[in-house]
PDB file of C-alpha atoms in Angstrom:
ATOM      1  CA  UNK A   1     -62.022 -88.458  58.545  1.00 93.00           C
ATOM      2  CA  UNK A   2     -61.209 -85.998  55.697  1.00 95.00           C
ATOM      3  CA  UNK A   3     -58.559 -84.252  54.553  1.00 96.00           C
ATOM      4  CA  UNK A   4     -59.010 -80.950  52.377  1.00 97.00           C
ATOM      5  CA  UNK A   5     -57.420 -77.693  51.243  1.00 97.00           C
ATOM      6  CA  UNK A   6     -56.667 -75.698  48.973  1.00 97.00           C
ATOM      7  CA  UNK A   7     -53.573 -74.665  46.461  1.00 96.00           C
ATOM      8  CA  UNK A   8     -52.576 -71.572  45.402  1.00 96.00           C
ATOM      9  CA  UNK A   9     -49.576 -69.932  43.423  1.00 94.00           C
ATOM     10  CA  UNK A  10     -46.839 -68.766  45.798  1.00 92.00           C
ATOM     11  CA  UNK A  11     -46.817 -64.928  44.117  1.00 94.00           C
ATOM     12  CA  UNK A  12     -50.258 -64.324  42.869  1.00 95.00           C
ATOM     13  CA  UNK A  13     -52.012 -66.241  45.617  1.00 95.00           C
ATOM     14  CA  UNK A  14     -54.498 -67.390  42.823  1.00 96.00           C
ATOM     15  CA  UNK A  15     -55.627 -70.759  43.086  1.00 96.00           C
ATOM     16  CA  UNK A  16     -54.163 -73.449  40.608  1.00 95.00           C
ATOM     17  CA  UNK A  17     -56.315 -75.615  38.818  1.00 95.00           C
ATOM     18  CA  UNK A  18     -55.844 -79.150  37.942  1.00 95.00           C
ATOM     19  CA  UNK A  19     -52.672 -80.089  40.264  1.00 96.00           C
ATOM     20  CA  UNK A  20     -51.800 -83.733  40.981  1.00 96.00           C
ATOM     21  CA  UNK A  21     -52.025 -83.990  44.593  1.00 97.00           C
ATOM     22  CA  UNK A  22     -50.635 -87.833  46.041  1.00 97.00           C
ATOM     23  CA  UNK A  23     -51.996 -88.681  49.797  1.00 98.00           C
ATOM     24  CA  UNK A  24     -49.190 -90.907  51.161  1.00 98.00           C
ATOM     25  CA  UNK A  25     -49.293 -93.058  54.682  1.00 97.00           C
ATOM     26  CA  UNK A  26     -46.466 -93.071  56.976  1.00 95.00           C
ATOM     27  CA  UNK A  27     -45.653 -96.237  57.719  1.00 92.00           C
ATOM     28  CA  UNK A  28     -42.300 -97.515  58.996  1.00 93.00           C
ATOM     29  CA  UNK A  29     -41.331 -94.455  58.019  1.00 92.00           C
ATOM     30  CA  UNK A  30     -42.050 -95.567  54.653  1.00 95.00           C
ATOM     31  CA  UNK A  31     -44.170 -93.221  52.261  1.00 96.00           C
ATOM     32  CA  UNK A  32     -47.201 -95.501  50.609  1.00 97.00           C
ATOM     33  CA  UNK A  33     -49.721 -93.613  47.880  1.00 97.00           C
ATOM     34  CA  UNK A  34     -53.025 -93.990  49.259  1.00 96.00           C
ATOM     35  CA  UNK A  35     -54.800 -91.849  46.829  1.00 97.00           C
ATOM     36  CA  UNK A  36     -54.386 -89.662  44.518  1.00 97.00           C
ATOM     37  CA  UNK A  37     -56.585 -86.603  42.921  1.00 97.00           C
ATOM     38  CA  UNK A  38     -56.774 -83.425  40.692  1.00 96.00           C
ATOM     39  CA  UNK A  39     -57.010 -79.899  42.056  1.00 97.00           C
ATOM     40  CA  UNK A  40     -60.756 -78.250  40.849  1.00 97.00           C
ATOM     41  CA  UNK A  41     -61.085 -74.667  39.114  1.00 96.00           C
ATOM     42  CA  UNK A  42     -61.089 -73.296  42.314  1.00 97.00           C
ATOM     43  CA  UNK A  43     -57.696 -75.072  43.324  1.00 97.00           C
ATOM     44  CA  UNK A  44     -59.563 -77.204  45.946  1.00 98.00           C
ATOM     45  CA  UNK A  45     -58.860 -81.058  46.441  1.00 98.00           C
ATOM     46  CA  UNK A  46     -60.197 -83.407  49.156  1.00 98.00           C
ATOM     47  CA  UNK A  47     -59.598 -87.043  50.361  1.00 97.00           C
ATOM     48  CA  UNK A  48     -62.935 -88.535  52.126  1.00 96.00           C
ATOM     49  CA  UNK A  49     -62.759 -92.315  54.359  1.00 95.00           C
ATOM     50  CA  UNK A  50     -58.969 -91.715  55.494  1.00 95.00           C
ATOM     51  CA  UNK A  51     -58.498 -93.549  59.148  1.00 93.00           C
ATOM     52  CA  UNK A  52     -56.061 -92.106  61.619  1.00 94.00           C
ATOM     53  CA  UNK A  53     -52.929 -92.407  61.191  1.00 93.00           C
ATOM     54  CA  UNK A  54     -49.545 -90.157  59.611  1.00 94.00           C
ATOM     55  CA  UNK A  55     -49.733 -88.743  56.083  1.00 96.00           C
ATOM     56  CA  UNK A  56     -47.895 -86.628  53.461  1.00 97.00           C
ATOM     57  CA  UNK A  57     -49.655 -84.708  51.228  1.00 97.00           C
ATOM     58  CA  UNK A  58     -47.666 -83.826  47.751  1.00 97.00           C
ATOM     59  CA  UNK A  59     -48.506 -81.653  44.838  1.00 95.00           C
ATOM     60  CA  UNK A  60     -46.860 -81.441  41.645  1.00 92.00           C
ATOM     61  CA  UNK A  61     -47.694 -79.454  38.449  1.00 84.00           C
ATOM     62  CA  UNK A  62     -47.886 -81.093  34.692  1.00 71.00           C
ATOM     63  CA  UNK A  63     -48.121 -79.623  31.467  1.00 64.00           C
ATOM     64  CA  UNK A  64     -49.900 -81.521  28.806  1.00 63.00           C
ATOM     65  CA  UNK A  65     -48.156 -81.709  25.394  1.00 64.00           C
ATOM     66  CA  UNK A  66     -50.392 -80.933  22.492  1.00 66.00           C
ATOM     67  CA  UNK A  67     -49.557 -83.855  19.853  1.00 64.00           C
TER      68      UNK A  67
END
């Protein structure tokens, strides 16, 4: 299966480019990182090959420091 979507800024509803999103398997209720991707221009992201099974999905914004 496949899991997709789509993230967007709470206020402006604009879509957020290049967001970490972590795909995590519930286990024992244990978290474990499957994968692990960027968000695209358009805010989209998308896990391919996942089995069935329990997952989180987490996002989390960075900001690079210029050196």
């Amino acid at each position: 299966g496949s899991i997709h979507g789509t993230i967007r800024d709470e206020s402006t509803e604009l879509p957020l480019e290049n967001i970490l999103v972590a795909l995590y398997s519930i286990i024992n209720n244990t978290e474990i990182l499957i994968s692990s991707t960027f968000t695209n221009t358009e805010g989209q992201y998308a896990f391919s090959l996942i089995p069935p099974g329990n997952y989180v999905i987490k996002a989390a914004a960075y900001r690079k420091e210029e050196a």
